[in-house]
XYZ file of C-alpha atoms in Angstrom:
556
model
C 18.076 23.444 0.769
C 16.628 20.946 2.742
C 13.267 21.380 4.593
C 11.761 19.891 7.368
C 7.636 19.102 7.898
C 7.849 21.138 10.653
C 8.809 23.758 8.938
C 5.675 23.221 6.429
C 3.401 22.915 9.292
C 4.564 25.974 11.064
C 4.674 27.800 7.517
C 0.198 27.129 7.953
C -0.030 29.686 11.344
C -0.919 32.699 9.490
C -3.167 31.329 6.804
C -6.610 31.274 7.390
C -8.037 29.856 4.344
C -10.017 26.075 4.405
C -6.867 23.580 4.960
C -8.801 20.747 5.453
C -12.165 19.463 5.127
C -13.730 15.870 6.024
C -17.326 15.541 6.629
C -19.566 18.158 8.300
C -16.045 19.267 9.371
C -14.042 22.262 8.499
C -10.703 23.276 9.470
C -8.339 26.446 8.516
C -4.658 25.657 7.851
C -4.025 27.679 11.086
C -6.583 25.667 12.734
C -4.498 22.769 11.676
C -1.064 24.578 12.850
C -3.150 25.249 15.997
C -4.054 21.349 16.301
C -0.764 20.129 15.770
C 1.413 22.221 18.486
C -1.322 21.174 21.382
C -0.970 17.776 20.084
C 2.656 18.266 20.575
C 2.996 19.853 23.599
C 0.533 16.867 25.305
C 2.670 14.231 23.301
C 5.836 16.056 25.214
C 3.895 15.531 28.376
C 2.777 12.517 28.118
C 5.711 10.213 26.947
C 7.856 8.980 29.399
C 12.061 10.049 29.570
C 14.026 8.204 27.559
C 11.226 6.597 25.592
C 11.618 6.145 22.358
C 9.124 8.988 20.504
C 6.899 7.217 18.641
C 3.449 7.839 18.658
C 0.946 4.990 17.327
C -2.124 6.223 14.933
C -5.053 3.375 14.964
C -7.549 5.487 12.583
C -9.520 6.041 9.334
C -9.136 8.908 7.579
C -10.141 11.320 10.059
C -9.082 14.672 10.821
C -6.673 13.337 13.693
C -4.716 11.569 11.029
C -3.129 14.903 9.538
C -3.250 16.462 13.020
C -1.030 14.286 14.640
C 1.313 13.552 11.463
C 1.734 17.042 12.296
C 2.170 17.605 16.159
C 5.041 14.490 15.429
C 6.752 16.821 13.092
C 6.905 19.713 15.577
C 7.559 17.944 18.750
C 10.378 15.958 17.085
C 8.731 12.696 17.174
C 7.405 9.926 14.974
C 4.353 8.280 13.952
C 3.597 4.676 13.423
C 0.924 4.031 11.230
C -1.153 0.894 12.432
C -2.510 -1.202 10.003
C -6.253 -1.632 11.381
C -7.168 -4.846 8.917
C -4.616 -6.459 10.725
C -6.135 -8.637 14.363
C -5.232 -10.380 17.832
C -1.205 -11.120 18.221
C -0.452 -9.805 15.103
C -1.582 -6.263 15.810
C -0.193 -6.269 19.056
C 3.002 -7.144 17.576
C 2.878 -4.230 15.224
C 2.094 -1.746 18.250
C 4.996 -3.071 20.709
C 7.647 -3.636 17.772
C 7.624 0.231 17.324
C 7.599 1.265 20.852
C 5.090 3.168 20.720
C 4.194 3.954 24.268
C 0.938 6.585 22.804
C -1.832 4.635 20.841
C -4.137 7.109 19.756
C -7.400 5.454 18.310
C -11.822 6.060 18.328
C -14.063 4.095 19.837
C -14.754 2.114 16.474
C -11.218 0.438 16.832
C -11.637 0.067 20.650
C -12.643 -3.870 19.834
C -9.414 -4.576 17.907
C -7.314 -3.905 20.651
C -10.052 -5.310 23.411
C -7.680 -8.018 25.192
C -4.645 -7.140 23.704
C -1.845 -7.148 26.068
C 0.296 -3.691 25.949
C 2.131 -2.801 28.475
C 3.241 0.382 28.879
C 0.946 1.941 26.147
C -1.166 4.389 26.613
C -4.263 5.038 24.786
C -6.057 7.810 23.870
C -9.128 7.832 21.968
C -10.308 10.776 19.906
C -13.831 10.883 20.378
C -14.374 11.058 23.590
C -14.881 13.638 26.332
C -11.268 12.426 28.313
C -9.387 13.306 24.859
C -10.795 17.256 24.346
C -9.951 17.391 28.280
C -6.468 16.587 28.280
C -6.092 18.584 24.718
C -7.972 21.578 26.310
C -4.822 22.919 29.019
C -2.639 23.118 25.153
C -5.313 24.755 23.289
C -2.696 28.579 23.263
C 0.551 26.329 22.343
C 2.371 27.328 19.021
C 4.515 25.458 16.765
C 7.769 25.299 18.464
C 6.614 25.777 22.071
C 7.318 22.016 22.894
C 9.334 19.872 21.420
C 11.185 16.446 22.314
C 14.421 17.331 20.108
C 14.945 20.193 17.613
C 13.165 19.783 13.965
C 16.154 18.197 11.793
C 15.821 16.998 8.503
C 17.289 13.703 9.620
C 14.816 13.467 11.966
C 12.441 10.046 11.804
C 8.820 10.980 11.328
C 7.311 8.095 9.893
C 6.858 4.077 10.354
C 4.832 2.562 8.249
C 4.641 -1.459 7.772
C 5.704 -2.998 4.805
C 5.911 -7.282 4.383
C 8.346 -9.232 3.048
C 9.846 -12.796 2.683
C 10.406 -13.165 6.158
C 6.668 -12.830 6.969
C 6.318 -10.518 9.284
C 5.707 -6.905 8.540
C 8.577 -4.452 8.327
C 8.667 -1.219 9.641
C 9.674 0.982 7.260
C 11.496 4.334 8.381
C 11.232 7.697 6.932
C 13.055 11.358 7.730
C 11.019 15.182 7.782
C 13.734 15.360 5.348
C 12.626 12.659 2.676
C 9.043 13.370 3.347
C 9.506 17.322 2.685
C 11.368 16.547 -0.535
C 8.667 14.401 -1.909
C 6.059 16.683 -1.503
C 7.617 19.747 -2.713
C 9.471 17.293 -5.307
C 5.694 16.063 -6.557
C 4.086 19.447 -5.830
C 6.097 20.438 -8.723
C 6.301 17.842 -11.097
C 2.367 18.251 -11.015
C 1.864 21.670 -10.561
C 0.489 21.616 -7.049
C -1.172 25.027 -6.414
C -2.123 26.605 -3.235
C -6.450 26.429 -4.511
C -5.882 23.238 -4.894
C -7.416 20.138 -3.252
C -5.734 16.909 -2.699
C -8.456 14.414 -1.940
C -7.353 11.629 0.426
C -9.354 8.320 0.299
C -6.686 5.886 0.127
C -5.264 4.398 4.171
C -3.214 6.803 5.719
C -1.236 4.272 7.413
C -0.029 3.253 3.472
C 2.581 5.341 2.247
C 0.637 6.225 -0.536
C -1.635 8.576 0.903
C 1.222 10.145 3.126
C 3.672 10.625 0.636
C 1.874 10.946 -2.613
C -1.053 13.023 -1.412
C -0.733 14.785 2.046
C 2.850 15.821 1.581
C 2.508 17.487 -1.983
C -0.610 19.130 -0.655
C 1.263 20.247 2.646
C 4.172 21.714 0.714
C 2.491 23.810 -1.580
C -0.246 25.008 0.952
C -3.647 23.423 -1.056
C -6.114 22.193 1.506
C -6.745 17.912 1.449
C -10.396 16.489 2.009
C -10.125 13.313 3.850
C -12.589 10.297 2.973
C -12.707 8.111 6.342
C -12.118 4.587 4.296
C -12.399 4.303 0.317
C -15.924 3.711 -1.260
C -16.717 3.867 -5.332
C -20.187 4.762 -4.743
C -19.016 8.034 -3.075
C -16.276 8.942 -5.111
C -17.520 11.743 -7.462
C -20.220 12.969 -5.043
C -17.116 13.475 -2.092
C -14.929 15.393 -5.406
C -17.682 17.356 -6.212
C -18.593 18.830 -2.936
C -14.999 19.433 -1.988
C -13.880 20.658 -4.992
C -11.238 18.181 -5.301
C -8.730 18.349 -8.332
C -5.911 15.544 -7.428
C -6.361 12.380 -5.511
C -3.976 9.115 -5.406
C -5.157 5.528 -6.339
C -3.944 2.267 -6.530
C -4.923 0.195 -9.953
C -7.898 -1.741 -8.044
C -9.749 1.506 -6.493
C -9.810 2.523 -10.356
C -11.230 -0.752 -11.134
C -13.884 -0.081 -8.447
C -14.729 3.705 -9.923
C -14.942 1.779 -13.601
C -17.357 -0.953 -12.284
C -20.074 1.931 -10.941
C -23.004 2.470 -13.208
C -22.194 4.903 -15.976
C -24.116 8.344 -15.560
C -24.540 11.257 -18.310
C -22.208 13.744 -15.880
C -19.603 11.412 -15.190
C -17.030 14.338 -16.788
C -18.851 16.921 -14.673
C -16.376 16.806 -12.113
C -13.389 19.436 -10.878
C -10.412 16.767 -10.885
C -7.542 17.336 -13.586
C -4.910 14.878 -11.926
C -4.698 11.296 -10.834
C -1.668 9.617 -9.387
C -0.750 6.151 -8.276
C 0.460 2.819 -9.258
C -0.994 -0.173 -11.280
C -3.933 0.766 -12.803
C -3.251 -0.655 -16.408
C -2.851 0.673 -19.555
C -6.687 -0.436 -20.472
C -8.179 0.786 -17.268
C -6.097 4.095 -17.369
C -7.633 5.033 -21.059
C -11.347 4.213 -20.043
C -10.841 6.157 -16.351
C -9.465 9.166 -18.882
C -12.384 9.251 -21.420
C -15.300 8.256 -18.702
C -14.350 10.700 -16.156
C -12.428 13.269 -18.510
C -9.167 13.066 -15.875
C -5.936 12.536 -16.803
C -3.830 9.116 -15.031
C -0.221 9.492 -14.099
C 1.025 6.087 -13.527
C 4.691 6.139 -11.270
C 6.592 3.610 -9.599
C 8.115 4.231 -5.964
C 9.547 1.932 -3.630
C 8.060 2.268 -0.265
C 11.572 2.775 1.303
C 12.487 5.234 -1.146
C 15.680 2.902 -2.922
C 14.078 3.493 -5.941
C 11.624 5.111 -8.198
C 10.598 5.157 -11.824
C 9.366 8.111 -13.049
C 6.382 9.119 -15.632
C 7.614 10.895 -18.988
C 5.217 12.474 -21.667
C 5.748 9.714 -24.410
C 5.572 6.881 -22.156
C 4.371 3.611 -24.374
C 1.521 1.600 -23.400
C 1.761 -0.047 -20.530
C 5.120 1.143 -19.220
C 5.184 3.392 -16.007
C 8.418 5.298 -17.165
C 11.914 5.548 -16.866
C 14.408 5.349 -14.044
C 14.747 9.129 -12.013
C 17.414 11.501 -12.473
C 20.461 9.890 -10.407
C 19.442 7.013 -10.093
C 20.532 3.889 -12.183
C 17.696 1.159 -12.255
C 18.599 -2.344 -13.857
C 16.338 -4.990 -14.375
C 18.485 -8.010 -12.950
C 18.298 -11.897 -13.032
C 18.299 -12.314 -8.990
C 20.330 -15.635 -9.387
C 23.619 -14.681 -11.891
C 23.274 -10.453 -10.796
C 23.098 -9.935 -13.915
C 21.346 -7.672 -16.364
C 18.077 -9.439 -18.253
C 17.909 -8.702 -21.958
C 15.691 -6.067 -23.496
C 11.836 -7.241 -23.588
C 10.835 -8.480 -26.847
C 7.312 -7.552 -27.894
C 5.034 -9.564 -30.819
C 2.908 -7.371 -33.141
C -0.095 -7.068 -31.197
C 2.170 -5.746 -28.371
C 2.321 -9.161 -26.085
C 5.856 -9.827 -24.247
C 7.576 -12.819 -25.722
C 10.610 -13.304 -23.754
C 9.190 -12.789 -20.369
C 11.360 -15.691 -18.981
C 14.108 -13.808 -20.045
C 13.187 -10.537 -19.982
C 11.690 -10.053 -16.351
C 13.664 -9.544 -13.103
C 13.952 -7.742 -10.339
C 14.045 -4.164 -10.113
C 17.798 -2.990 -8.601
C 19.222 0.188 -7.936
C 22.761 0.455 -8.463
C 23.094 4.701 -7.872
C 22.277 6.521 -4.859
C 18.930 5.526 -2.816
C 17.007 7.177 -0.403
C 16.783 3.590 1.423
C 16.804 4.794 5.164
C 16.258 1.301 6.613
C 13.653 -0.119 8.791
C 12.967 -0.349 12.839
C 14.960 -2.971 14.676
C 15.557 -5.222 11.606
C 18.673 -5.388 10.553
C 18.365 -8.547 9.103
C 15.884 -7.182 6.450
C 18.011 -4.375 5.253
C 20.652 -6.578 4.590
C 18.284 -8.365 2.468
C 17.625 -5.140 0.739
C 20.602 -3.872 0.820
C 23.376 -6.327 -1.036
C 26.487 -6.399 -3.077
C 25.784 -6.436 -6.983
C 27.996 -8.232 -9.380
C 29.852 -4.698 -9.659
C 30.848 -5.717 -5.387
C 29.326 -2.152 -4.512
C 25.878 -2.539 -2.429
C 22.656 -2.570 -4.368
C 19.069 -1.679 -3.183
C 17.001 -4.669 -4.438
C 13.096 -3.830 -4.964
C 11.769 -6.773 -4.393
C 9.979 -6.409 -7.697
C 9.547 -7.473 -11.269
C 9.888 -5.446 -14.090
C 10.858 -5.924 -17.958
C 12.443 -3.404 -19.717
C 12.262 -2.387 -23.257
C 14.902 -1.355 -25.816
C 14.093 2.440 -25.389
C 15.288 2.097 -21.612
C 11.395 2.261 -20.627
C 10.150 0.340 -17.466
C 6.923 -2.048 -17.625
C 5.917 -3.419 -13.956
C 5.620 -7.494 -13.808
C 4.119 -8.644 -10.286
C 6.169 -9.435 -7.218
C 9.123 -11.705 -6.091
C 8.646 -15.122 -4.266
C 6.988 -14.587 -1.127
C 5.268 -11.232 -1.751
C 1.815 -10.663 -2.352
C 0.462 -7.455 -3.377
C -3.731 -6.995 -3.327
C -5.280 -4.350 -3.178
C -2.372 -2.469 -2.364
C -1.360 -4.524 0.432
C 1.797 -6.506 0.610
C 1.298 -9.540 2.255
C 3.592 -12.162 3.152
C 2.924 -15.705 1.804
C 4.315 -17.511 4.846
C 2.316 -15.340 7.411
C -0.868 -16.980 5.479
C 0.448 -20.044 5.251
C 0.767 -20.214 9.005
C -3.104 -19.685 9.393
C -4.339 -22.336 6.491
C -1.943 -24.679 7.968
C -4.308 -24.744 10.990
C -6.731 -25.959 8.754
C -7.159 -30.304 9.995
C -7.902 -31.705 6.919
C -5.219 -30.458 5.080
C -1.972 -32.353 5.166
C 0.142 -29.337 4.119
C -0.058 -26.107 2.730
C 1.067 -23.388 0.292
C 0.137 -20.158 0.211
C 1.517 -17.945 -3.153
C 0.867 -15.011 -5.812
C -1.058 -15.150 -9.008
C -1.257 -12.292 -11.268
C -4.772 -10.418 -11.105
C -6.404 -10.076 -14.188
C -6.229 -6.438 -13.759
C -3.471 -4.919 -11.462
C -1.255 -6.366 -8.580
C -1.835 -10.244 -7.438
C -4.579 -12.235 -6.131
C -4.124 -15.091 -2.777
C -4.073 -18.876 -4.582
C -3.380 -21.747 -1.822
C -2.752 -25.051 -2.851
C -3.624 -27.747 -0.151
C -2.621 -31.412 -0.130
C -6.022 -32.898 1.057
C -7.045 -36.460 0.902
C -10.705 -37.813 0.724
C -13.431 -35.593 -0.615
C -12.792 -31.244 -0.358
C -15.717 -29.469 1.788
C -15.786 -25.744 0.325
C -18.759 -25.078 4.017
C -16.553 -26.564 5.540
C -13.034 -24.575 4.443
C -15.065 -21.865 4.298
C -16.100 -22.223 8.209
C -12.673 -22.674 9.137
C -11.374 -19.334 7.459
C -14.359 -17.471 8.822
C -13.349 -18.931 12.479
C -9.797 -17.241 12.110
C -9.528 -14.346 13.931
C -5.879 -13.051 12.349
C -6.769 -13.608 8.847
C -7.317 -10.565 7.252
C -9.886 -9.799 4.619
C -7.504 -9.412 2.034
C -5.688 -12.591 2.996
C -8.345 -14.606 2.090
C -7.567 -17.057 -1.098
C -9.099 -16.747 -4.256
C -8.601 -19.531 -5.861
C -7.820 -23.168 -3.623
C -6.229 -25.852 -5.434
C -6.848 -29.380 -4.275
C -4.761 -32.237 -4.204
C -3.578 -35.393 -2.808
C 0.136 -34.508 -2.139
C 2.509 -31.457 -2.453
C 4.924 -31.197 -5.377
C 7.986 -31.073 -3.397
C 11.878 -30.437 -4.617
C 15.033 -32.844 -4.926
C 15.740 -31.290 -1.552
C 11.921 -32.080 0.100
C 11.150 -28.505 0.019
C 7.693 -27.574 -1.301
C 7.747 -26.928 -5.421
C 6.676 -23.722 -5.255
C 7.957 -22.382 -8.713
C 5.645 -24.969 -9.894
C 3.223 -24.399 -8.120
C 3.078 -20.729 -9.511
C 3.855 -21.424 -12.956
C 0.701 -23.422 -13.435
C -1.495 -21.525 -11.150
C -5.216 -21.755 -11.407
C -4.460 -23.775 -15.175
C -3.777 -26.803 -13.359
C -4.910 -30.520 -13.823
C -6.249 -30.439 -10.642
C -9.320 -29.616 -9.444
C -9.401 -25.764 -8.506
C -12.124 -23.770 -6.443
C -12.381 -20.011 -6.720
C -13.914 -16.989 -5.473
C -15.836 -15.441 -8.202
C -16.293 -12.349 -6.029
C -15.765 -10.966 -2.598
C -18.569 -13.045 -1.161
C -16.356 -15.594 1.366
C -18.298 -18.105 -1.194
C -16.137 -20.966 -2.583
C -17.238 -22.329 -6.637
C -15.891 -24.765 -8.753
C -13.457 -23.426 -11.484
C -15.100 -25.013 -14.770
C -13.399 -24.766 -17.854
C -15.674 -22.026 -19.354
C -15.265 -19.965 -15.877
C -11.376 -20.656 -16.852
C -11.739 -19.783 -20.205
C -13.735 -16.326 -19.561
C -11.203 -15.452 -16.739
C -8.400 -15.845 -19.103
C -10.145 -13.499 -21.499
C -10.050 -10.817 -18.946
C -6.610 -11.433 -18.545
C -6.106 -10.819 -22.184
C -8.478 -8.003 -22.716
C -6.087 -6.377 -20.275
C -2.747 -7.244 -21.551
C -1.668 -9.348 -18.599
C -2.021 -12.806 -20.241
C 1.779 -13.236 -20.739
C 2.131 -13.004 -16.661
C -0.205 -15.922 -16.426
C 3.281 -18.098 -17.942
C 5.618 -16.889 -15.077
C 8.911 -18.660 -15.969
């Protein structure tokens, strides 16, 4: 039977155990319940007839996160999860796109949106004495008192921005209906109990968090403890003293928890589950023996087309195979047709990867439920197959082996994926190409060493390359991100272009940073620009190796 969130939040009014903690702060899951339906009823209030109900959230982990996930959930409305590492135009565009005509944000995010021109949106901020004033006339509401339109499965509840080829960020949609299933779908699948606690440092504007974390917890009524932004330093301490036992990751936070300094009680912690994406095989076994808690790697498509699924058994490296009812191909983008089985050598290294990878289709049923406005980009992800029925195409790589398992490979053209971000080439491209001494610019993925990709731009620069002086001009660029920043710059006199003058960007990417030309890098996150020497080259390779990913530095 299908559920709604609403449902699970209103299912939270008679409980009176700890629902939530973050902080010095405490809060009951009727507290929460509580929260939610005056949120609601001021949300009713305060968005104009005939609006479109969507709310904006502009915060760090904080306790309004959850709060208002839930008051859109009873009052019928949705929430759009603004990215805050995103600046100027760009987040303005994000914020108007949705129609969101309620921003709520804290005064710590006041300057991104100082000078931003928003018409029609009102903001709220959290922290302030104006915000507990217009909550405080709500404070007796209950779940169900005011709502926009009844609770309905099919209802849209969430926005959140994904990027693709055509550079600007998609909003991606999702129902109570798909978010209830996942949660209760995961809650089992991992056991979710109702002492447990889901701790929540990765973005809640990702769907990571949302999904993978708040919506299991939510669904089998265990409390969350939220972590305002992700820090390594802070991770056991935060499990400890909330008793954490399950928390979501994406492969680099693990690589930040690995790279803290070793300490005799590492194991001396309450966790029994981790679950996310791209950690690695390598990383994956030392996380399990350091810490003494068990990885689940998975696969899901942020617009739900797709998933691939853990099972006990899984070989190294693979996340698993395709989930019940749904038939996943690994397909050659150009003929639509299916790549041959991966081919491994004996000390397990792929040895057909030209042949083997493609991208990641669904031919079955999907869960795809399109994104805002854009009907351009689900027809892009949405296409006819060589079978003529419509496919939902990933937008990722994969390989698969001769068992039917499914090993992750990086990201299509024009997709970037650090840190768990997916950034689009051409938006970066845009910026460099401000850059004056550069004659042109391209802006494309190289595998990390590790998990996901890194930034590389090559630039067709004549005369002499000034790293001060690149270096000034990215730090001068108020809609670059921090996680748009290259890491490795390749310099050269002209672009490689195709028969047809476009730039040679399959080229480009096959040689990447093992390129005649002369390459600087980013050793670390320091905006700090080095030469790449041959024995840098050579001891960057060897991480690639150490972690299995040397095969993805031959893209084909």
């Amino acid at each position: 039977m299908e559920m709604t969130v609403a449902e699970l939040v209103s299912a939270q009014w008679d409980d009176h155990r700890t629902g939530l903690r973050c902080e010095d702060r405490v809060l009951t899951h009727h507290q929460i319940a509580a929260g939610a339906a005056a949120r609601a009823a001021l949300l009713v209030d305060l968005l104009p007839r005939g609006a479109e109900p969507h709310v904006g959230v502009l915060l760090d982990n904080a306790p309004e996160y959850p709060l208002w996930l839930s008051a859109a959930a009873l009052a019928g409305a949705a929430v759009a999860g603004i990215n805050p590492t995103r600046r100027g135009a760009e987040l303005a565009r994000d914020i108007l796109h949705t129609e969101c005509r309620v921003l709520i944000t804290e005064r710590a995010k006041l300057p991104l949106i100082d000078g931003l021109e928003l018409p029609g949106v009102r903001t709220l901020v959290t922290d302030t004495e104006e915000y507990g004033q217009l909550l405080a006339p709500y404070a007796d509401a209950a779940p169900g008192d005011a709502v926009l339109a009844p609770p309905d499965p099919a209802r849209r509840l969430l926005l959140y921005f994904t990027s693709g080829s055509t550079g600007a960020p998609k909003a991606a949609l999702c129902t109570q209906g798909r978010l209830a299933a996942a949660g209760r779908s995961l809650a089992t699948n991992f056991g979710v109990r109702r002492d447990d606690v889901h701790y929540i440092c990765m973005p809640m504007f990702h769907g990571n968090a949302v999904i993978a974390d708040w919506a299991p917890a939510l669904a089998a009524g265990a409390a969350v403890a939220l972590r305002r932004k992700f820090s390594a330093s802070g991770f056991l301490d935060d499990v400890r003293a909330h008793g954490a036992t399950y928390f979501t990751y994406v492969g680099r936070a693990v690589q930040y928890l690995l790279a803290t300094p070793e300490r005799p009680d590492d194991r001396d912690n309450p966790l029994r589950l981790g679950f996310g994406t791209e950690a690695g095989a390598v990383d994956a076994a030392r996380f399990s023996e350091r810490f003494g808690v068990r990885l689940v790697e998975g696969y899901g498509s942020s617009e739900g087309g797709a998933a691939v699924q853990w099972s006990p058994g899984a070989p190294r490296g693979a996340i698993g195979r395709a989930a019940p009812g749904d038939d996943l191909a690994v397909v050659d983008a150009g003929s639509g047709q299916e790549c041959p089985p991966a081919r491994f050598d004996a000390a397990g290294r792929l040895v057909n990867g030209a042949a083997a990878i493609g991208e990641l289709v669904n031919r079955g049923r999907n869960t795809f439920e399109g994104y805002w406005r854009n009907p351009d980009a689900e027809a892009a992800r949405l296409r006819h197959g060589s079978t003529g029925s419509a496919w939902y195409w990933t937008g990722d790589l994969f390989f698969r082996d001769l068992e039917g398992w499914l090993y992750f490979a990086g990201r299509t053209d024009d997709r970037i994926r650090v840190d768990s971000e997916n950034l689009a080439a051409a938006m970066i491209e845009n910026i460099l190409a401000r850059y004056e001494r550069a004659a042109a610019v391209a802006v494309y993925a190289v595998p990390d060493p590790v998990a996901g990709d890194q930034v590389m731009a090559t630039l067709a620069h004549p005369g002499p390359f000034d790293p001060d002086d690149f270096t000034r001009f990215l730090a001068a660029q108020g809609d670059l991100g921090p996680k748009m920043v290259p890491r490795f710059v390749r310099v050269l006199d002209r672009m490689p272009v195709t028969a047809t003058n476009k730039v040679h960007r399959v080229g480009l990417r096959r040689t990447g940073f093992r390129c005649p030309d002369p390459v600087w890098w980013r050793p670390d996150t320091e905006l700090t620009y080095e030469p790449l020497t041959p024995a840098a080259q050579a001891a960057l390779v060897e991480r690639y190796r150490e972690q299995g990913r040397e095969s993805l530095l031959d893209p084909r």
